[in-house]
């Protein structure tokens, strides 16, 4: 069975700048969600541009449904793209814009009306879809973007940072919707720079950093990889010595730095270390006043992984 | 807000539906029709057309009614008949073309610039829309707008002349054969300049500035070169001058503002330059996600 997406040493250059290093991976045929994870500037949008046929690869092969997507209407007709940020002219009503997008996909007449009604209903915008874009909330505009991608019943749905600016409730609703779409046989690629978001949605992740595919695998595998990254925790306590005494007894400790109002611990595998810390605080063994993770962010993790893989 | 799985109709086949260029052009037409600027110019153009028709009718009266003999002699001195009169139908002494330049600058300046500002093009290209479709759609609108406006200025006075005086009316029965191609060339020229200027701009306002800048700037430059080099052909670098020259040339005015060769070269230059720029600026590689 032909893979939905397959890249074979595909790369992209913007002049002298390498946007995407030679990258090889496959997304299998059939429904499912794949997370595209990476910090800002990692090459996520570049990869999405290659997949959605906006740019040809500078080297290697990009295949979507077995064909090169660049300027290929047969492939583009099967892709739904939800780009990041607003894409609407001011002073325009949602349904007018949606109608044009539907017509660009070849829908007309009653089929277009039916597709618009279904797509708007799918994202819960049956009523608000007729509003001016300037009157819509950020979450509503995001739903409109998604509805245009669903209009022509695509087999591959590509979403670029879809959760940006959404409130928690809208976020959960969107996740539900994406799960339903995947269950109905659509392949979905969701880009994000927040691991937690993607982890809630999918078990398959592509990890990008500085234009190259760093890791590919399940969330558990990626988490295991991330656990090797020493995380710095600043622990505020009445006695820094007490913190140090407690910390050195644990295998996860990599480095220790004393400060005036506590200590900075560098620990591996925070998922096993933090419950121990919690238990020590609850039992009164550790006189903790504050806990501040210093570099528990994706950028730091990526930098660690990059060094690790150099 | 409930969310449930949609029951979408099946995906359309590739050859189904309207051509993307028509969809894009129609979308822009609908947008303009809702704008107040469209209504204002509509009023101005209809007013100009009514003035032209009224003038034509008065001419007819002057010619046919003996009671207006004295006025007729005076009018014949003021309004020359023949090719100059025919060419003037499309320019109205420069008033109509100037108004038209403002109209295309205001409406057309944002054609491509708006899509650049709101980053709409990548989304369009992610559909089965080729860059050529996009350019055609925008070009259709950019050139179609001035043509649709000029069309009644050719057809209605001619029809009225034929109705009230037949072959002996103030407008020759063959006038549309010269005036319609003139209107078409004017429209293509204005459309190309608008499209190119709008593709260079980053916002509709900037697009308006670019169109007017090109139109007025090249006229100033042409005038300067003409003054310095004592050669009127230099005015052919100005689209404004070319727009005035075409009706004069095709209606065979005795002293056209520009000769055939500079007009042809100037027109070809502007058509190629601005269309090329628009094509380059609307390539998918320029459409950043």
mmCIF file of C-alpha atoms in Angstrom, chain A residues 48-273:
data_model
loop_
_atom_site.group_PDB
_atom_site.id
_atom_site.type_symbol
_atom_site.label_atom_id
_atom_site.label_comp_id
_atom_site.label_asym_id
_atom_site.label_seq_id
_atom_site.Cartn_x
_atom_site.Cartn_y
_atom_site.Cartn_z
ATOM 1 C CA UNK A 48 4.661 21.660 5.532
ATOM 2 C CA UNK A 49 5.340 23.807 2.470
ATOM 3 C CA UNK A 50 7.003 20.839 0.794
ATOM 4 C CA UNK A 51 4.150 18.497 1.665
ATOM 5 C CA UNK A 52 1.413 20.895 0.611
ATOM 6 C CA UNK A 53 3.036 21.472 -2.770
ATOM 7 C CA UNK A 54 3.941 25.127 -2.221
ATOM 8 C CA UNK A 55 7.621 24.535 -2.854
ATOM 9 C CA UNK A 56 9.604 21.883 -4.724
ATOM 10 C CA UNK A 57 12.412 20.161 -2.805
ATOM 11 C CA UNK A 58 15.925 21.410 -3.574
ATOM 12 C CA UNK A 59 17.090 17.811 -3.410
ATOM 13 C CA UNK A 60 15.653 14.357 -2.867
ATOM 14 C CA UNK A 61 12.059 13.263 -3.314
ATOM 15 C CA UNK A 62 8.805 14.284 -1.739
ATOM 16 C CA UNK A 63 5.851 12.045 -2.463
ATOM 17 C CA UNK A 64 2.306 12.483 -1.241
ATOM 18 C CA UNK A 65 -0.080 9.687 -2.230
ATOM 19 C CA UNK A 66 2.745 8.374 -4.392
ATOM 20 C CA UNK A 67 3.171 11.558 -6.448
ATOM 21 C CA UNK A 68 5.195 14.763 -6.191
ATOM 22 C CA UNK A 69 2.854 17.370 -4.707
ATOM 23 C CA UNK A 70 4.448 20.504 -6.223
ATOM 24 C CA UNK A 71 1.958 22.075 -8.671
ATOM 25 C CA UNK A 72 0.167 18.755 -8.877
ATOM 26 C CA UNK A 73 -3.614 19.314 -8.766
ATOM 27 C CA UNK A 74 -4.282 15.575 -8.364
ATOM 28 C CA UNK A 75 -2.381 15.604 -5.061
ATOM 29 C CA UNK A 76 -3.463 19.056 -3.900
ATOM 30 C CA UNK A 77 -7.118 18.101 -4.283
ATOM 31 C CA UNK A 78 -6.559 15.452 -1.599
ATOM 32 C CA UNK A 79 -4.818 17.758 0.901
ATOM 33 C CA UNK A 80 -6.426 20.114 3.389
ATOM 34 C CA UNK A 81 -4.056 22.754 4.777
ATOM 35 C CA UNK A 82 -4.678 24.769 7.927
ATOM 36 C CA UNK A 83 -1.911 27.365 7.988
ATOM 37 C CA UNK A 84 -0.811 29.197 11.086
ATOM 38 C CA UNK A 85 -2.337 32.599 11.771
ATOM 39 C CA UNK A 86 -5.192 34.464 10.126
ATOM 40 C CA UNK A 87 -5.630 34.310 6.361
ATOM 41 C CA UNK A 88 -8.683 36.491 5.920
ATOM 42 C CA UNK A 89 -9.087 39.952 4.455
ATOM 43 C CA UNK A 90 -10.855 42.330 6.855
ATOM 44 C CA UNK A 91 -14.433 43.256 6.110
ATOM 45 C CA UNK A 92 -15.240 39.775 4.856
ATOM 46 C CA UNK A 93 -17.805 37.337 6.179
ATOM 47 C CA UNK A 94 -16.760 33.834 7.048
ATOM 48 C CA UNK A 95 -19.142 32.036 4.725
ATOM 49 C CA UNK A 96 -18.155 34.239 1.719
ATOM 50 C CA UNK A 97 -14.539 33.270 2.191
ATOM 51 C CA UNK A 98 -15.448 29.626 2.742
ATOM 52 C CA UNK A 99 -17.509 29.650 -0.449
ATOM 53 C CA UNK A 100 -14.541 30.871 -2.486
ATOM 54 C CA UNK A 101 -12.262 28.222 -0.975
ATOM 55 C CA UNK A 102 -14.836 25.549 -1.791
ATOM 56 C CA UNK A 103 -15.119 26.770 -5.366
ATOM 57 C CA UNK A 104 -11.341 26.685 -5.708
ATOM 58 C CA UNK A 105 -11.566 23.004 -4.817
ATOM 59 C CA UNK A 106 -14.105 22.431 -7.578
ATOM 60 C CA UNK A 107 -17.279 22.394 -5.488
ATOM 61 C CA UNK A 108 -20.342 24.126 -6.916
ATOM 62 C CA UNK A 109 -24.079 24.454 -6.381
ATOM 63 C CA UNK A 110 -25.846 22.149 -3.956
ATOM 64 C CA UNK A 111 -22.693 20.143 -3.241
ATOM 65 C CA UNK A 112 -20.877 23.301 -2.199
ATOM 66 C CA UNK A 113 -23.773 24.299 0.065
ATOM 67 C CA UNK A 114 -23.820 20.834 1.610
ATOM 68 C CA UNK A 115 -20.045 20.807 2.072
ATOM 69 C CA UNK A 116 -20.120 24.269 3.675
ATOM 70 C CA UNK A 117 -22.913 23.284 6.054
ATOM 71 C CA UNK A 118 -21.121 20.057 7.027
ATOM 72 C CA UNK A 119 -17.721 21.683 7.439
ATOM 73 C CA UNK A 120 -19.152 24.536 9.522
ATOM 74 C CA UNK A 121 -21.105 22.072 11.640
ATOM 75 C CA UNK A 122 -18.011 19.955 12.098
ATOM 76 C CA UNK A 123 -16.220 22.840 13.765
ATOM 77 C CA UNK A 124 -19.270 24.178 15.594
ATOM 78 C CA UNK A 125 -19.557 27.347 13.497
ATOM 79 C CA UNK A 126 -23.035 26.908 11.971
ATOM 80 C CA UNK A 127 -24.250 30.188 13.488
ATOM 81 C CA UNK A 128 -21.076 32.218 13.854
ATOM 82 C CA UNK A 129 -19.755 31.344 10.402
ATOM 83 C CA UNK A 130 -21.796 34.171 8.910
ATOM 84 C CA UNK A 131 -20.106 36.793 11.061
ATOM 85 C CA UNK A 132 -17.469 39.196 9.806
ATOM 86 C CA UNK A 133 -13.981 37.898 10.523
ATOM 87 C CA UNK A 134 -13.336 41.072 12.498
ATOM 88 C CA UNK A 135 -16.197 40.076 14.833
ATOM 89 C CA UNK A 136 -14.906 36.554 15.425
ATOM 90 C CA UNK A 137 -12.747 35.486 18.350
ATOM 91 C CA UNK A 138 -9.353 33.925 17.718
ATOM 92 C CA UNK A 139 -10.781 30.481 18.411
ATOM 93 C CA UNK A 140 -13.622 31.060 15.916
ATOM 94 C CA UNK A 141 -11.183 32.144 13.232
ATOM 95 C CA UNK A 142 -9.124 29.025 13.877
ATOM 96 C CA UNK A 143 -12.264 26.922 13.413
ATOM 97 C CA UNK A 144 -12.980 28.713 10.144
ATOM 98 C CA UNK A 145 -9.493 27.873 8.938
ATOM 99 C CA UNK A 146 -10.098 24.258 9.792
ATOM 100 C CA UNK A 147 -13.507 24.216 8.114
ATOM 101 C CA UNK A 148 -11.996 25.393 4.803
ATOM 102 C CA UNK A 149 -9.525 22.524 4.991
ATOM 103 C CA UNK A 150 -12.321 19.999 5.530
ATOM 104 C CA UNK A 151 -14.597 21.337 2.756
ATOM 105 C CA UNK A 152 -13.295 19.145 -0.034
ATOM 106 C CA UNK A 153 -13.073 15.987 2.056
ATOM 107 C CA UNK A 154 -9.253 15.663 2.036
ATOM 108 C CA UNK A 155 -7.384 12.447 2.790
ATOM 109 C CA UNK A 156 -4.462 14.299 4.342
ATOM 110 C CA UNK A 157 -5.027 17.162 6.757
ATOM 111 C CA UNK A 158 -2.021 19.345 7.597
ATOM 112 C CA UNK A 159 -2.317 21.736 10.526
ATOM 113 C CA UNK A 160 0.395 24.270 11.321
ATOM 114 C CA UNK A 161 0.362 25.238 15.010
ATOM 115 C CA UNK A 162 -3.422 24.853 15.274
ATOM 116 C CA UNK A 163 -3.611 25.344 19.034
ATOM 117 C CA UNK A 164 -1.910 28.745 19.133
ATOM 118 C CA UNK A 165 -4.080 31.270 20.923
ATOM 119 C CA UNK A 166 -6.902 28.860 21.642
ATOM 120 C CA UNK A 167 -8.508 28.705 25.068
ATOM 121 C CA UNK A 168 -8.349 25.340 26.899
ATOM 122 C CA UNK A 169 -11.945 24.414 26.066
ATOM 123 C CA UNK A 170 -11.527 25.128 22.341
ATOM 124 C CA UNK A 171 -8.248 23.241 22.425
ATOM 125 C CA UNK A 172 -9.909 20.120 23.829
ATOM 126 C CA UNK A 173 -12.742 20.408 21.311
ATOM 127 C CA UNK A 174 -10.281 20.707 18.459
ATOM 128 C CA UNK A 175 -8.387 17.682 19.736
ATOM 129 C CA UNK A 176 -11.639 15.713 19.856
ATOM 130 C CA UNK A 177 -12.446 16.764 16.333
ATOM 131 C CA UNK A 178 -9.013 15.760 15.053
ATOM 132 C CA UNK A 179 -9.299 12.363 16.750
ATOM 133 C CA UNK A 180 -12.682 11.856 15.051
ATOM 134 C CA UNK A 181 -11.227 12.853 11.715
ATOM 135 C CA UNK A 182 -8.338 10.431 12.157
ATOM 136 C CA UNK A 183 -10.738 7.670 13.179
ATOM 137 C CA UNK A 184 -12.711 8.280 9.988
ATOM 138 C CA UNK A 185 -9.639 7.419 7.917
ATOM 139 C CA UNK A 186 -7.876 10.742 7.471
ATOM 140 C CA UNK A 187 -4.127 11.061 7.964
ATOM 141 C CA UNK A 188 -3.459 14.155 10.059
ATOM 142 C CA UNK A 189 -0.165 15.963 10.513
ATOM 143 C CA UNK A 190 -0.147 18.486 13.362
ATOM 144 C CA UNK A 191 2.798 20.778 13.951
ATOM 145 C CA UNK A 192 3.455 22.279 17.331
ATOM 146 C CA UNK A 193 6.310 23.516 19.469
ATOM 147 C CA UNK A 194 4.656 22.247 22.650
ATOM 148 C CA UNK A 195 5.274 18.590 23.443
ATOM 149 C CA UNK A 196 2.330 18.357 25.844
ATOM 150 C CA UNK A 197 -0.119 19.400 23.124
ATOM 151 C CA UNK A 198 1.084 16.826 20.663
ATOM 152 C CA UNK A 199 1.399 14.116 23.294
ATOM 153 C CA UNK A 200 -2.307 14.469 24.127
ATOM 154 C CA UNK A 201 -3.188 13.982 20.506
ATOM 155 C CA UNK A 202 -0.948 11.344 19.061
ATOM 156 C CA UNK A 203 1.462 8.555 19.794
ATOM 157 C CA UNK A 204 3.614 9.203 16.761
ATOM 158 C CA UNK A 205 6.007 12.136 16.658
ATOM 159 C CA UNK A 206 8.519 13.600 14.251
ATOM 160 C CA UNK A 207 11.035 15.735 16.086
ATOM 161 C CA UNK A 208 12.615 18.556 14.066
ATOM 162 C CA UNK A 209 15.416 20.834 15.117
ATOM 163 C CA UNK A 210 17.336 23.419 13.090
ATOM 164 C CA UNK A 211 16.096 22.022 9.832
ATOM 165 C CA UNK A 212 16.757 18.390 10.469
ATOM 166 C CA UNK A 213 14.758 15.432 11.607
ATOM 167 C CA UNK A 214 16.176 14.620 14.998
ATOM 168 C CA UNK A 215 14.002 11.760 16.098
ATOM 169 C CA UNK A 216 10.992 9.827 14.977
ATOM 170 C CA UNK A 217 8.911 7.539 17.101
ATOM 171 C CA UNK A 218 6.218 7.127 19.685
ATOM 172 C CA UNK A 219 5.662 9.604 22.477
ATOM 173 C CA UNK A 220 7.064 7.048 24.952
ATOM 174 C CA UNK A 221 10.243 6.683 22.911
ATOM 175 C CA UNK A 222 10.669 10.430 22.621
ATOM 176 C CA UNK A 223 9.985 10.856 26.329
ATOM 177 C CA UNK A 224 12.638 8.269 27.102
ATOM 178 C CA UNK A 225 15.042 10.214 24.941
ATOM 179 C CA UNK A 226 14.107 13.416 26.688
ATOM 180 C CA UNK A 227 14.563 11.815 30.115
ATOM 181 C CA UNK A 228 18.267 11.611 29.417
ATOM 182 C CA UNK A 229 18.362 15.381 29.315
ATOM 183 C CA UNK A 230 19.518 16.781 32.698
ATOM 184 C CA UNK A 231 16.896 19.252 33.887
ATOM 185 C CA UNK A 232 17.919 22.103 36.166
ATOM 186 C CA UNK A 233 15.715 22.692 39.175
ATOM 187 C CA UNK A 234 16.191 25.664 41.477
ATOM 188 C CA UNK A 235 15.090 24.634 44.970
ATOM 189 C CA UNK A 236 14.501 27.382 47.465
ATOM 190 C CA UNK A 237 14.933 26.206 51.066
ATOM 191 C CA UNK A 238 15.810 27.537 54.511
ATOM 192 C CA UNK A 239 18.927 25.385 54.477
ATOM 193 C CA UNK A 240 20.775 24.834 51.210
ATOM 194 C CA UNK A 241 22.926 22.245 52.966
ATOM 195 C CA UNK A 242 19.848 20.173 53.816
ATOM 196 C CA UNK A 243 18.827 20.171 50.146
ATOM 197 C CA UNK A 244 22.311 19.151 49.091
ATOM 198 C CA UNK A 245 22.455 16.379 51.677
ATOM 199 C CA UNK A 246 19.158 14.995 50.475
ATOM 200 C CA UNK A 247 19.963 15.352 46.769
ATOM 201 C CA UNK A 248 23.338 13.578 46.743
ATOM 202 C CA UNK A 249 21.658 10.408 47.930
ATOM 203 C CA UNK A 250 19.820 10.092 44.604
ATOM 204 C CA UNK A 251 21.204 8.564 41.424
ATOM 205 C CA UNK A 252 19.429 11.065 39.174
ATOM 206 C CA UNK A 253 21.623 13.944 40.415
ATOM 207 C CA UNK A 254 24.142 15.037 37.815
ATOM 208 C CA UNK A 255 25.337 18.358 39.241
ATOM 209 C CA UNK A 256 24.756 20.530 42.249
ATOM 210 C CA UNK A 257 25.248 24.273 42.694
ATOM 211 C CA UNK A 258 24.775 26.008 46.019
ATOM 212 C CA UNK A 259 23.027 29.376 46.138
ATOM 213 C CA UNK A 260 22.251 31.830 48.923
ATOM 214 C CA UNK A 261 18.616 30.852 49.241
ATOM 215 C CA UNK A 262 18.771 27.230 48.157
ATOM 216 C CA UNK A 263 20.444 25.037 45.545
ATOM 217 C CA UNK A 264 20.309 24.319 41.822
ATOM 218 C CA UNK A 265 20.106 20.627 41.021
ATOM 219 C CA UNK A 266 20.771 19.174 37.594
ATOM 220 C CA UNK A 267 18.909 15.871 37.437
ATOM 221 C CA UNK A 268 18.337 13.218 34.829
ATOM 222 C CA UNK A 269 15.022 11.469 34.442
ATOM 223 C CA UNK A 270 12.878 14.098 36.170
ATOM 224 C CA UNK A 271 9.875 11.792 35.938
ATOM 225 C CA UNK A 272 11.379 9.490 38.553
ATOM 226 C CA UNK A 273 13.123 12.251 40.515
#
